[in-house]
Structure formats: structure tokens, C-alpha cells
Coordinates of C-alpha atoms in Angstrom, one line a residue:
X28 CA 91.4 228.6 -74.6
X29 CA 91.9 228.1 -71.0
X30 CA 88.7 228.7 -68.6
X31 CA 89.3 230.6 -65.2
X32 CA 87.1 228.5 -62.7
X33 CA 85.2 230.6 -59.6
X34 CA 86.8 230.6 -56.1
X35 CA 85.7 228.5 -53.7
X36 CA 84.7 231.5 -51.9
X37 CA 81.9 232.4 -54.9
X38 CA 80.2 228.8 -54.7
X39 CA 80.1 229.5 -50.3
X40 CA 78.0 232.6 -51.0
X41 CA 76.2 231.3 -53.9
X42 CA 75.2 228.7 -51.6
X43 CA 74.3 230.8 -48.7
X44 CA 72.1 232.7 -51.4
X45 CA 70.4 229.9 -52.2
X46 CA 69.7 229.3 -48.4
X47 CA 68.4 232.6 -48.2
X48 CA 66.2 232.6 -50.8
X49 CA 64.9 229.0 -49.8
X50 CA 64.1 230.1 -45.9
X51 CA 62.0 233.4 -47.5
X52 CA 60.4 231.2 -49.3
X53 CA 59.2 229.2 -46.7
X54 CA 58.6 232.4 -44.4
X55 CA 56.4 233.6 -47.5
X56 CA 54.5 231.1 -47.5
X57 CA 53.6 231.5 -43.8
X58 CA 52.7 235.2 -44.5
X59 CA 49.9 234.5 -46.8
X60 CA 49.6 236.8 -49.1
X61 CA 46.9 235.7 -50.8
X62 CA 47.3 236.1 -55.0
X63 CA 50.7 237.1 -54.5
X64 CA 51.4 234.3 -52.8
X65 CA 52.1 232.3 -56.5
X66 CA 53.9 235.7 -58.0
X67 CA 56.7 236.1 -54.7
X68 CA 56.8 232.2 -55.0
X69 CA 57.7 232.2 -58.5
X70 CA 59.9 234.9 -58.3
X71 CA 61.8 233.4 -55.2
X72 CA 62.3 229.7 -57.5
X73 CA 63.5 231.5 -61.1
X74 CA 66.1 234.0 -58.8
X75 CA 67.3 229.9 -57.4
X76 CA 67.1 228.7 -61.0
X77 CA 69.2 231.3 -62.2
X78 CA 72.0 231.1 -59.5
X79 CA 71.8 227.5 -60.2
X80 CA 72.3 227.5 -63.5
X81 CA 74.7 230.0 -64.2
X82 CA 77.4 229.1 -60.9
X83 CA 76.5 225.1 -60.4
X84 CA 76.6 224.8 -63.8
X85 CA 79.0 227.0 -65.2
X86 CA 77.2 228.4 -67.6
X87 CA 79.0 232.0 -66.5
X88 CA 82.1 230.4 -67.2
X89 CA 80.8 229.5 -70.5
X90 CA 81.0 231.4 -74.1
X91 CA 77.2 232.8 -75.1
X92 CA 77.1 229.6 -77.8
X93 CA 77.2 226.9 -75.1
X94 CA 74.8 229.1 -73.1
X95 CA 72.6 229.5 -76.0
X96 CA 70.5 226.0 -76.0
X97 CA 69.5 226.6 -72.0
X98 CA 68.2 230.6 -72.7
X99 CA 66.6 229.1 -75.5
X100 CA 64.9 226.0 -73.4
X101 CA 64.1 228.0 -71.2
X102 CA 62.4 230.9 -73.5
X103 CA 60.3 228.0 -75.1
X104 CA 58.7 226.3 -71.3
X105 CA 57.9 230.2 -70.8
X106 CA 55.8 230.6 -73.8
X107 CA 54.5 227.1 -73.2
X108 CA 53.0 228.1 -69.9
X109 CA 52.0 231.4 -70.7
X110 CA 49.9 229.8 -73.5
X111 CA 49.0 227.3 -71.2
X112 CA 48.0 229.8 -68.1
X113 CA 46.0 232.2 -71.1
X114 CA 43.7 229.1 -72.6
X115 CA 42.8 228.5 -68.9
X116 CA 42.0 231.8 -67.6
X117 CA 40.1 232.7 -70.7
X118 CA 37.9 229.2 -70.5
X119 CA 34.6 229.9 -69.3
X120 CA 32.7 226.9 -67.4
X121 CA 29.7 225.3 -68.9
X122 CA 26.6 224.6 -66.4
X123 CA 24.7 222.0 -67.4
X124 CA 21.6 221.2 -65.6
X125 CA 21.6 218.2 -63.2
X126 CA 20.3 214.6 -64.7
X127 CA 17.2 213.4 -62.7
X128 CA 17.7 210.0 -61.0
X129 CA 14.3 209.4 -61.2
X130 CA 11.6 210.9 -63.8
X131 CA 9.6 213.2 -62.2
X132 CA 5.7 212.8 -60.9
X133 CA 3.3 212.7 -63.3
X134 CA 0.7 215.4 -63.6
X135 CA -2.6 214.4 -62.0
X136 CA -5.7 215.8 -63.3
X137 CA -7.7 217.3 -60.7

């Protein structure tokens, strides 16, 4: 089975993509949205993961069986971190009152 290879052309504006999506992420991160700051941020780097795995890596190019292991790595760090990211945001803090350095005054009778 013989594999057709992308142009030169398609890597060019892959690249440029990836160039694009690099300098709004750094405008973004002037802008400061506040929360959404992490969401457009993590958006921004799985859109560059994507275009880097499937055109710098010929995965596209690929049958769905070589592909297969990465989609599947990938699915399993996703759950990873959403069971990570759900322990900690459902943690709540423990106070625990401050140790004296020093025992406090004794009572004196009056």
C-alpha cells in the first residue's frame, strides 16, 4: 500500500497555523480574562496539539489502527486530569487552630 505524502504547501500553512494560534495565545494572555484565562489557554494548546499530531506526525496519513494507541493515550491523560482537577476542587481545607509558642499566663487570683 503506497502512502500519498502532503504537499509542501499543507505543512507552510500548518505552520502558519501554528503561528497564529501561538501569537493569540500570547495576546490572550495580555487580555486577562480572568477564569477564562485557563479555558481559552487550553483550548488554544489542544487546537496546536492536534495540528501537530495529525500533519507533523502523519498520523492523517495513517490507517485508524496506527492512530489508535495516540487517541487512546490521549483519552487516558484526559480522564487522569479530570479525576485529578475533581478530587481537588471537591477537597475542603482543614483549619486547625494555631500552636502557642509559649503557654499562656496563668490565672491570678484576685
Amino acid at each position: 500500500m503506497t502512502v500519498k505524502h502532503l504537499s509542501s504547501r499543507t505543512y507552510v500553512i500548518v505552520w502558519l497555523l501554528l503561528m497564529g494560534l501561538t501569537l493569540a495565545s500570547y495576546l490572550l494572555s495580555l487580555a486577562h480574562l480572568g477564569e477564562a484565562d485557563v479555558v481559552a489557554a487550553l483550548l488554544i494548546a489542544t487546537a496546536k496539539t492536534l495540528l501537530v499530531l495529525l500533519f507533523f506526525m502523519h498520523l492523517i496519513e495513517q490507517r485508524f489502527t496506527n492512530a489508535l494507541p495516540m487517541i487512546v493515550a490521549a483519552l487516558l491523560v484526559g480522564l487522569m486530569l479530570t479525576l485529578m482537577l475533581s478530587d481537588v476542587t471537591s477537597r475542603q481545607a482543614i483549619l486547625q487552630r494555631p500552636i502557642p509558642l509559649s503557654p499562656p499566663p496563668a490565672a491570678t487570683p484576685r
